[in-house]
Amino acid sequence: MKPVTVPLYQAKAEFFRMLGHPVRIRVLELLSDGPMPVRELLAQIEVERSNLSQQLAVLRRSGIVVSVREADTVVYSLAGPDVAELLRAARRILTELITGQQDLLADLREADLTTSGTK
């Protein structure tokens, strides 16, 4: 029996779907600065413990984060530096998009002023 292979574009889509939750993104942003215990993540994100636990489980199953138990504390960290770089790239892309939208808005306002002034 031949193993089922997933096309790369489909695997990428599933990866981005997995990232598609605000709590997961916030966790990854926080962990980009270094390992963090669950209690600190809870304090920073301000969500219910069960919600955070669920989102951490998704990230852990995907292999993006890893956890270690230190006494009675669980500490999470990124599995590698690539995720932090992906988040930085997303920030750059969003910055460019927003800047472009602001430029367009300014052009529209200027055109509106020009048009209303000729009536």
Short mmCIF file of N, CA, C and O in Angstrom, two decimals:
data_model
loop_
_atom_site.label_atom_id
_atom_site.label_comp_id
_atom_site.label_asym_id
_atom_site.label_seq_id
_atom_site.Cartn_x
_atom_site.Cartn_y
_atom_site.Cartn_z
N MET A 1 0.83 -1.18 0.00
CA MET A 1 0.00 0.00 0.00
C MET A 1 0.88 1.25 0.00
O MET A 1 1.81 1.37 0.79
N LYS A 2 0.58 2.18 -0.89
CA LYS A 2 1.36 3.40 -1.04
C LYS A 2 0.96 4.41 0.03
O LYS A 2 -0.23 4.64 0.27
N PRO A 3 1.94 5.04 0.73
CA PRO A 3 1.58 6.04 1.74
C PRO A 3 0.91 7.25 1.10
O PRO A 3 1.25 7.65 -0.01
N VAL A 4 -0.03 7.82 1.81
CA VAL A 4 -0.73 9.00 1.33
C VAL A 4 0.16 10.22 1.56
O VAL A 4 0.63 10.45 2.68
N THR A 5 0.41 10.96 0.51
CA THR A 5 1.22 12.17 0.63
C THR A 5 0.31 13.39 0.48
O THR A 5 -0.63 13.39 -0.29
N VAL A 6 0.63 14.40 1.24
CA VAL A 6 -0.13 15.64 1.20
C VAL A 6 0.68 16.65 0.39
O VAL A 6 1.88 16.83 0.64
N PRO A 7 0.04 17.30 -0.59
CA PRO A 7 0.78 18.33 -1.34
C PRO A 7 1.28 19.41 -0.40
O PRO A 7 0.63 19.72 0.61
N LEU A 8 2.41 19.98 -0.75
CA LEU A 8 3.03 21.00 0.10
C LEU A 8 2.10 22.17 0.36
O LEU A 8 2.00 22.66 1.50
N TYR A 9 1.36 22.62 -0.66
CA TYR A 9 0.46 23.75 -0.46
C TYR A 9 -0.64 23.42 0.54
O TYR A 9 -1.06 24.26 1.32
N GLN A 10 -1.08 22.17 0.57
CA GLN A 10 -2.10 21.75 1.54
C GLN A 10 -1.52 21.70 2.95
O GLN A 10 -2.14 22.15 3.91
N ALA A 11 -0.29 21.20 3.07
CA ALA A 11 0.37 21.17 4.37
C ALA A 11 0.59 22.59 4.90
O ALA A 11 0.40 22.85 6.09
N LYS A 12 0.95 23.51 4.01
CA LYS A 12 1.13 24.91 4.41
C LYS A 12 -0.19 25.51 4.88
O LYS A 12 -0.24 26.23 5.88
N ALA A 13 -1.28 25.22 4.14
CA ALA A 13 -2.59 25.73 4.53
C ALA A 13 -2.99 25.21 5.91
O ALA A 13 -3.50 25.97 6.74
N GLU A 14 -2.74 23.94 6.17
CA GLU A 14 -3.05 23.37 7.48
C GLU A 14 -2.20 24.02 8.57
O GLU A 14 -2.67 24.29 9.67
N PHE A 15 -0.95 24.30 8.26
CA PHE A 15 -0.06 24.97 9.20
C PHE A 15 -0.60 26.35 9.56
O PHE A 15 -0.70 26.71 10.73
N PHE A 16 -0.98 27.13 8.55
CA PHE A 16 -1.49 28.47 8.82
C PHE A 16 -2.84 28.43 9.51
O PHE A 16 -3.13 29.30 10.33
N ARG A 17 -3.67 27.43 9.21
CA ARG A 17 -4.93 27.26 9.95
C ARG A 17 -4.66 27.02 11.42
O ARG A 17 -5.34 27.55 12.29
N MET A 18 -3.65 26.19 11.69
CA MET A 18 -3.29 25.91 13.08
C MET A 18 -2.86 27.18 13.79
O MET A 18 -3.14 27.38 14.96
N LEU A 19 -2.20 28.09 13.09
CA LEU A 19 -1.76 29.36 13.69
C LEU A 19 -2.92 30.34 13.83
O LEU A 19 -2.79 31.33 14.53
N GLY A 20 -4.03 30.07 13.18
CA GLY A 20 -5.12 31.02 13.07
C GLY A 20 -5.98 31.22 14.31
O GLY A 20 -7.20 31.19 14.21
N HIS A 21 -5.38 31.43 15.44
CA HIS A 21 -6.13 31.73 16.67
C HIS A 21 -5.35 32.80 17.43
O HIS A 21 -4.15 32.66 17.65
N PRO A 22 -6.03 33.87 17.86
CA PRO A 22 -5.32 34.97 18.53
C PRO A 22 -4.54 34.55 19.77
O PRO A 22 -3.44 35.05 20.00
N VAL A 23 -5.07 33.62 20.55
CA VAL A 23 -4.35 33.19 21.75
C VAL A 23 -3.08 32.45 21.36
O VAL A 23 -2.02 32.66 21.97
N ARG A 24 -3.13 31.64 20.33
CA ARG A 24 -1.94 30.91 19.89
C ARG A 24 -0.88 31.89 19.40
O ARG A 24 0.31 31.74 19.72
N ILE A 25 -1.30 32.89 18.64
CA ILE A 25 -0.34 33.88 18.14
C ILE A 25 0.29 34.62 19.32
O ILE A 25 1.50 34.83 19.36
N ARG A 26 -0.52 35.00 20.29
CA ARG A 26 0.01 35.73 21.46
C ARG A 26 1.00 34.87 22.24
O ARG A 26 2.05 35.36 22.67
N VAL A 27 0.68 33.59 22.41
CA VAL A 27 1.60 32.66 23.08
C VAL A 27 2.93 32.63 22.34
O VAL A 27 4.01 32.74 22.95
N LEU A 28 2.87 32.50 21.03
CA LEU A 28 4.10 32.42 20.24
C LEU A 28 4.89 33.71 20.32
O LEU A 28 6.12 33.68 20.40
N GLU A 29 4.20 34.85 20.32
CA GLU A 29 4.90 36.13 20.47
C GLU A 29 5.63 36.19 21.81
O GLU A 29 6.79 36.59 21.87
N LEU A 30 4.94 35.79 22.86
CA LEU A 30 5.56 35.82 24.19
C LEU A 30 6.74 34.87 24.27
O LEU A 30 7.78 35.20 24.84
N LEU A 31 6.60 33.68 23.70
CA LEU A 31 7.67 32.69 23.75
C LEU A 31 8.84 33.07 22.84
O LEU A 31 9.94 32.53 23.00
N SER A 32 8.62 34.00 21.93
CA SER A 32 9.72 34.46 21.07
C SER A 32 10.81 35.14 21.90
O SER A 32 11.96 35.19 21.50
N ASP A 33 10.41 35.65 23.07
CA ASP A 33 11.38 36.30 23.98
C ASP A 33 12.08 35.30 24.89
O ASP A 33 12.97 35.68 25.64
N GLY A 34 11.66 34.04 24.84
CA GLY A 34 12.30 33.01 25.66
C GLY A 34 11.27 32.15 26.38
O GLY A 34 10.07 32.47 26.37
N PRO A 35 11.73 31.07 27.00
CA PRO A 35 10.83 30.16 27.71
C PRO A 35 10.02 30.89 28.78
O PRO A 35 10.49 31.87 29.37
N MET A 36 8.81 30.38 29.03
CA MET A 36 7.93 31.03 29.99
C MET A 36 7.04 29.99 30.67
O MET A 36 6.48 29.13 30.00
N PRO A 37 6.90 30.10 32.00
CA PRO A 37 6.00 29.20 32.71
C PRO A 37 4.53 29.52 32.39
O PRO A 37 4.19 30.66 32.05
N VAL A 38 3.68 28.52 32.53
CA VAL A 38 2.26 28.68 32.23
C VAL A 38 1.66 29.83 33.04
O VAL A 38 0.88 30.62 32.51
N ARG A 39 2.01 29.95 34.31
CA ARG A 39 1.42 31.02 35.14
C ARG A 39 1.73 32.40 34.58
O ARG A 39 0.91 33.31 34.65
N GLU A 40 2.93 32.57 34.00
CA GLU A 40 3.28 33.86 33.39
C GLU A 40 2.51 34.09 32.11
O GLU A 40 2.06 35.20 31.83
N LEU A 41 2.36 33.02 31.32
CA LEU A 41 1.56 33.12 30.10
C LEU A 41 0.13 33.54 30.46
O LEU A 41 -0.45 34.42 29.82
N LEU A 42 -0.42 32.91 31.50
CA LEU A 42 -1.77 33.26 31.94
C LEU A 42 -1.88 34.73 32.34
O LEU A 42 -2.83 35.41 31.98
N ALA A 43 -0.90 35.21 33.05
CA ALA A 43 -0.90 36.60 33.51
C ALA A 43 -0.80 37.56 32.33
O ALA A 43 -1.43 38.62 32.32
N GLN A 44 -0.02 37.20 31.33
CA GLN A 44 0.18 38.08 30.17
C GLN A 44 -1.00 38.07 29.20
O GLN A 44 -1.32 39.09 28.60
N ILE A 45 -1.64 36.92 29.04
CA ILE A 45 -2.68 36.77 28.03
C ILE A 45 -4.07 37.03 28.59
O ILE A 45 -4.97 37.46 27.88
N GLU A 46 -4.27 36.79 29.87
CA GLU A 46 -5.54 37.04 30.54
C GLU A 46 -6.71 36.31 29.87
O GLU A 46 -7.68 36.91 29.44
N VAL A 47 -6.57 34.99 29.75
CA VAL A 47 -7.66 34.13 29.31
C VAL A 47 -7.87 33.07 30.38
O VAL A 47 -7.05 32.93 31.30
N GLU A 48 -8.97 32.36 30.26
CA GLU A 48 -9.23 31.26 31.21
C GLU A 48 -8.13 30.22 31.08
O GLU A 48 -7.62 29.96 29.99
N ARG A 49 -7.79 29.62 32.22
CA ARG A 49 -6.75 28.58 32.23
C ARG A 49 -7.07 27.46 31.23
O ARG A 49 -6.20 26.98 30.52
N SER A 50 -8.34 27.06 31.18
CA SER A 50 -8.73 25.96 30.28
C SER A 50 -8.52 26.35 28.81
O SER A 50 -8.10 25.52 28.00
N ASN A 51 -8.81 27.61 28.47
CA ASN A 51 -8.61 28.07 27.10
C ASN A 51 -7.13 28.07 26.75
O ASN A 51 -6.73 27.59 25.68
N LEU A 52 -6.30 28.59 27.65
CA LEU A 52 -4.86 28.59 27.40
C LEU A 52 -4.34 27.17 27.27
O LEU A 52 -3.56 26.86 26.37
N SER A 53 -4.79 26.29 28.15
CA SER A 53 -4.35 24.91 28.12
C SER A 53 -4.69 24.25 26.78
O SER A 53 -3.88 23.54 26.19
N GLN A 54 -5.90 24.52 26.30
CA GLN A 54 -6.33 23.97 25.02
C GLN A 54 -5.45 24.49 23.88
O GLN A 54 -5.02 23.70 23.01
N GLN A 55 -5.16 25.78 23.88
CA GLN A 55 -4.35 26.36 22.81
C GLN A 55 -2.90 25.88 22.88
O GLN A 55 -2.26 25.64 21.85
N LEU A 56 -2.38 25.73 24.09
CA LEU A 56 -1.02 25.20 24.25
C LEU A 56 -0.95 23.76 23.74
O LEU A 56 0.05 23.36 23.13
N ALA A 57 -2.00 22.99 23.97
CA ALA A 57 -2.03 21.60 23.50
C ALA A 57 -1.98 21.54 21.98
O ALA A 57 -1.28 20.70 21.40
N VAL A 58 -2.71 22.43 21.32
CA VAL A 58 -2.68 22.49 19.85
C VAL A 58 -1.27 22.80 19.37
O VAL A 58 -0.74 22.14 18.47
N LEU A 59 -0.63 23.80 19.98
CA LEU A 59 0.73 24.17 19.59
C LEU A 59 1.73 23.05 19.88
O LEU A 59 2.65 22.81 19.09
N ARG A 60 1.53 22.37 20.99
CA ARG A 60 2.44 21.27 21.35
C ARG A 60 2.28 20.09 20.38
O ARG A 60 3.28 19.54 19.91
N ARG A 61 1.04 19.75 20.06
CA ARG A 61 0.80 18.64 19.11
C ARG A 61 1.39 18.94 17.74
O ARG A 61 1.85 18.05 17.04
N SER A 62 1.36 20.21 17.36
CA SER A 62 1.89 20.59 16.05
C SER A 62 3.41 20.58 16.03
O SER A 62 4.02 20.63 14.96
N GLY A 63 4.02 20.58 17.21
CA GLY A 63 5.48 20.57 17.28
C GLY A 63 6.12 21.94 17.29
O GLY A 63 7.34 22.07 17.22
N ILE A 64 5.29 23.00 17.37
CA ILE A 64 5.82 24.36 17.34
C ILE A 64 6.37 24.77 18.70
O ILE A 64 7.29 25.56 18.78
N VAL A 65 5.76 24.27 19.76
CA VAL A 65 6.27 24.54 21.11
C VAL A 65 6.59 23.23 21.80
O VAL A 65 6.07 22.18 21.45
N VAL A 66 7.46 23.32 22.79
CA VAL A 66 7.79 22.17 23.63
C VAL A 66 7.61 22.60 25.07
O VAL A 66 7.66 23.80 25.39
N SER A 67 7.40 21.63 25.93
CA SER A 67 7.23 21.94 27.35
C SER A 67 8.11 21.02 28.18
O SER A 67 8.39 19.89 27.78
N VAL A 68 8.54 21.56 29.31
CA VAL A 68 9.28 20.78 30.29
C VAL A 68 8.70 21.08 31.66
O VAL A 68 8.27 22.20 31.93
N ARG A 69 8.69 20.05 32.49
CA ARG A 69 8.20 20.23 33.86
C ARG A 69 9.40 20.52 34.75
O ARG A 69 10.38 19.79 34.75
N GLU A 70 9.29 21.62 35.48
CA GLU A 70 10.33 21.99 36.45
C GLU A 70 9.64 22.07 37.80
O GLU A 70 8.95 23.05 38.09
N ALA A 71 9.81 21.01 38.61
CA ALA A 71 9.12 20.89 39.90
C ALA A 71 7.61 20.90 39.64
O ALA A 71 7.12 20.04 38.94
N ASP A 72 6.90 21.88 40.19
CA ASP A 72 5.45 21.91 40.00
C ASP A 72 5.03 22.90 38.91
O ASP A 72 3.86 23.25 38.79
N THR A 73 5.99 23.32 38.08
CA THR A 73 5.73 24.31 37.03
C THR A 73 6.02 23.72 35.67
O THR A 73 6.99 23.00 35.49
N VAL A 74 5.14 24.03 34.71
CA VAL A 74 5.39 23.64 33.32
C VAL A 74 5.86 24.88 32.57
O VAL A 74 5.22 25.93 32.62
N VAL A 75 7.00 24.74 31.90
CA VAL A 75 7.61 25.85 31.17
C VAL A 75 7.55 25.53 29.68
O VAL A 75 7.94 24.44 29.25
N TYR A 76 7.05 26.49 28.91
CA TYR A 76 6.94 26.32 27.46
C TYR A 76 8.01 27.14 26.76
O TYR A 76 8.42 28.20 27.24
N SER A 77 8.41 26.65 25.59
CA SER A 77 9.35 27.39 24.75
C SER A 77 9.08 27.03 23.30
O SER A 77 8.44 26.01 23.00
N LEU A 78 9.58 27.87 22.40
CA LEU A 78 9.46 27.57 20.97
C LEU A 78 10.37 26.39 20.65
O LEU A 78 11.46 26.27 21.21
N ALA A 79 9.93 25.55 19.73
CA ALA A 79 10.73 24.39 19.35
C ALA A 79 11.95 24.80 18.53
O ALA A 79 12.92 24.06 18.47
N GLY A 80 11.89 25.99 17.93
CA GLY A 80 13.02 26.48 17.14
C GLY A 80 12.82 27.95 16.81
O GLY A 80 11.75 28.51 17.03
N PRO A 81 13.84 28.58 16.25
CA PRO A 81 13.79 30.03 15.99
C PRO A 81 12.94 30.43 14.78
O PRO A 81 12.61 31.59 14.61
N ASP A 82 12.58 29.48 13.94
CA ASP A 82 11.86 29.81 12.71
C ASP A 82 10.49 30.44 12.97
O ASP A 82 10.04 31.31 12.22
N VAL A 83 9.82 30.02 14.03
CA VAL A 83 8.50 30.57 14.33
C VAL A 83 8.61 32.05 14.69
O VAL A 83 7.82 32.88 14.24
N ALA A 84 9.61 32.40 15.48
CA ALA A 84 9.82 33.81 15.84
C ALA A 84 10.09 34.62 14.58
O ALA A 84 9.58 35.75 14.43
N GLU A 85 10.85 34.08 13.65
CA GLU A 85 11.13 34.78 12.39
C GLU A 85 9.85 34.92 11.56
O GLU A 85 9.62 35.97 10.95
N LEU A 86 9.00 33.91 11.56
CA LEU A 86 7.72 33.99 10.85
C LEU A 86 6.86 35.12 11.43
O LEU A 86 6.24 35.89 10.69
N LEU A 87 6.82 35.24 12.75
CA LEU A 87 6.05 36.30 13.39
C LEU A 87 6.61 37.68 13.04
O LEU A 87 5.86 38.63 12.82
N ARG A 88 7.94 37.80 12.99
CA ARG A 88 8.56 39.07 12.61
C ARG A 88 8.21 39.41 11.15
O ARG A 88 7.92 40.56 10.83
N ALA A 89 8.22 38.39 10.29
CA ALA A 89 7.87 38.61 8.88
C ALA A 89 6.40 39.05 8.76
O ALA A 89 6.09 39.96 7.99
N ALA A 90 5.53 38.45 9.54
CA ALA A 90 4.11 38.82 9.52
C ALA A 90 3.94 40.27 9.96
O ALA A 90 3.16 41.03 9.37
N ARG A 91 4.70 40.68 10.97
CA ARG A 91 4.63 42.06 11.44
C ARG A 91 5.09 43.03 10.34
O ARG A 91 4.48 44.07 10.13
N ARG A 92 6.17 42.67 9.64
CA ARG A 92 6.65 43.54 8.54
C ARG A 92 5.60 43.64 7.43
O ARG A 92 5.33 44.72 6.91
N ILE A 93 5.00 42.51 7.07
CA ILE A 93 3.99 42.49 6.01
C ILE A 93 2.79 43.34 6.42
O ILE A 93 2.29 44.16 5.63
N LEU A 94 2.31 43.17 7.65
CA LEU A 94 1.17 43.96 8.13
C LEU A 94 1.49 45.44 8.16
O LEU A 94 0.66 46.28 7.80
N THR A 95 2.70 45.78 8.56
CA THR A 95 3.12 47.18 8.59
C THR A 95 3.06 47.78 7.19
O THR A 95 2.55 48.89 6.99
N GLU A 96 3.56 47.04 6.20
CA GLU A 96 3.53 47.52 4.82
C GLU A 96 2.10 47.66 4.31
O GLU A 96 1.76 48.64 3.64
N LEU A 97 1.25 46.68 4.63
CA LEU A 97 -0.15 46.74 4.19
C LEU A 97 -0.87 47.93 4.79
O LEU A 97 -1.59 48.66 4.10
N ILE A 98 -0.69 48.14 6.08
CA ILE A 98 -1.36 49.25 6.76
C ILE A 98 -0.85 50.59 6.23
O ILE A 98 -1.62 51.51 6.00
N THR A 99 0.45 50.67 6.00
CA THR A 99 1.03 51.90 5.46
C THR A 99 0.43 52.18 4.08
O THR A 99 0.05 53.32 3.78
N GLY A 100 0.31 51.15 3.26
CA GLY A 100 -0.29 51.31 1.94
C GLY A 100 -1.73 51.75 2.02
O GLY A 100 -2.19 52.60 1.24
N GLN A 101 -2.47 51.21 2.99
CA GLN A 101 -3.87 51.60 3.16
C GLN A 101 -3.97 53.05 3.62
O GLN A 101 -4.85 53.79 3.19
N GLN A 102 -3.06 53.47 4.49
CA GLN A 102 -3.07 54.86 4.96
C GLN A 102 -2.75 55.81 3.81
O GLN A 102 -3.36 56.88 3.70
N ASP A 103 -1.82 55.41 2.95
CA ASP A 103 -1.48 56.24 1.78
C ASP A 103 -2.69 56.35 0.87
O ASP A 103 -3.01 57.44 0.37
N LEU A 104 -3.39 55.24 0.65
CA LEU A 104 -4.59 55.24 -0.19
C LEU A 104 -5.67 56.12 0.43
O LEU A 104 -6.31 56.91 -0.27
N LEU A 105 -5.87 56.01 1.73
CA LEU A 105 -6.86 56.83 2.42
C LEU A 105 -6.53 58.31 2.27
O LEU A 105 -7.41 59.13 2.00
N ALA A 106 -5.27 58.67 2.42
CA ALA A 106 -4.85 60.07 2.25
C ALA A 106 -5.14 60.54 0.83
O ALA A 106 -5.63 61.66 0.63
N ASP A 107 -4.85 59.69 -0.17
CA ASP A 107 -5.13 60.05 -1.56
C ASP A 107 -6.62 60.25 -1.79
O ASP A 107 -7.04 61.18 -2.48
N LEU A 108 -7.43 59.36 -1.21
CA LEU A 108 -8.89 59.47 -1.35
C LEU A 108 -9.40 60.76 -0.71
O LEU A 108 -10.25 61.44 -1.28
N ARG A 109 -8.90 61.08 0.46
CA ARG A 109 -9.32 62.31 1.14
C ARG A 109 -8.93 63.54 0.33
O ARG A 109 -9.70 64.49 0.22
N GLU A 110 -7.72 63.50 -0.20
CA GLU A 110 -7.26 64.63 -1.01
C GLU A 110 -8.12 64.77 -2.26
O GLU A 110 -8.52 65.89 -2.62
N ALA A 111 -8.43 63.65 -2.91
CA ALA A 111 -9.29 63.69 -4.10
C ALA A 111 -10.68 64.19 -3.75
O ALA A 111 -11.29 64.95 -4.51
N ASP A 112 -11.19 63.79 -2.58
CA ASP A 112 -12.51 64.21 -2.13
C ASP A 112 -12.53 65.73 -1.89
O ASP A 112 -13.47 66.42 -2.27
N LEU A 113 -11.45 66.25 -1.29
CA LEU A 113 -11.36 67.69 -1.05
C LEU A 113 -11.29 68.47 -2.37
O LEU A 113 -11.92 69.50 -2.52
N THR A 114 -10.53 67.92 -3.30
CA THR A 114 -10.38 68.55 -4.60
C THR A 114 -11.72 68.56 -5.34
O THR A 114 -12.12 69.56 -5.91
N THR A 115 -12.43 67.43 -5.29
CA THR A 115 -13.71 67.31 -5.97
C THR A 115 -14.77 68.19 -5.33
O THR A 115 -15.52 68.87 -6.02
N SER A 116 -14.83 68.21 -4.00
CA SER A 116 -15.84 69.03 -3.32
C SER A 116 -15.56 70.51 -3.46
O SER A 116 -16.46 71.33 -3.40
N GLY A 117 -14.33 70.86 -3.71
CA GLY A 117 -13.97 72.27 -3.87
C GLY A 117 -14.35 72.82 -5.25
O GLY A 117 -14.43 74.02 -5.45
N THR A 118 -14.60 71.93 -6.21
CA THR A 118 -14.93 72.38 -7.57
C THR A 118 -16.42 72.42 -7.83
O THR A 118 -16.85 72.75 -8.91
N LYS A 119 -17.24 72.09 -6.85
CA LYS A 119 -18.69 72.07 -7.05
C LYS A 119 -19.28 73.44 -6.96
O LYS A 119 -18.92 74.31 -6.29
#
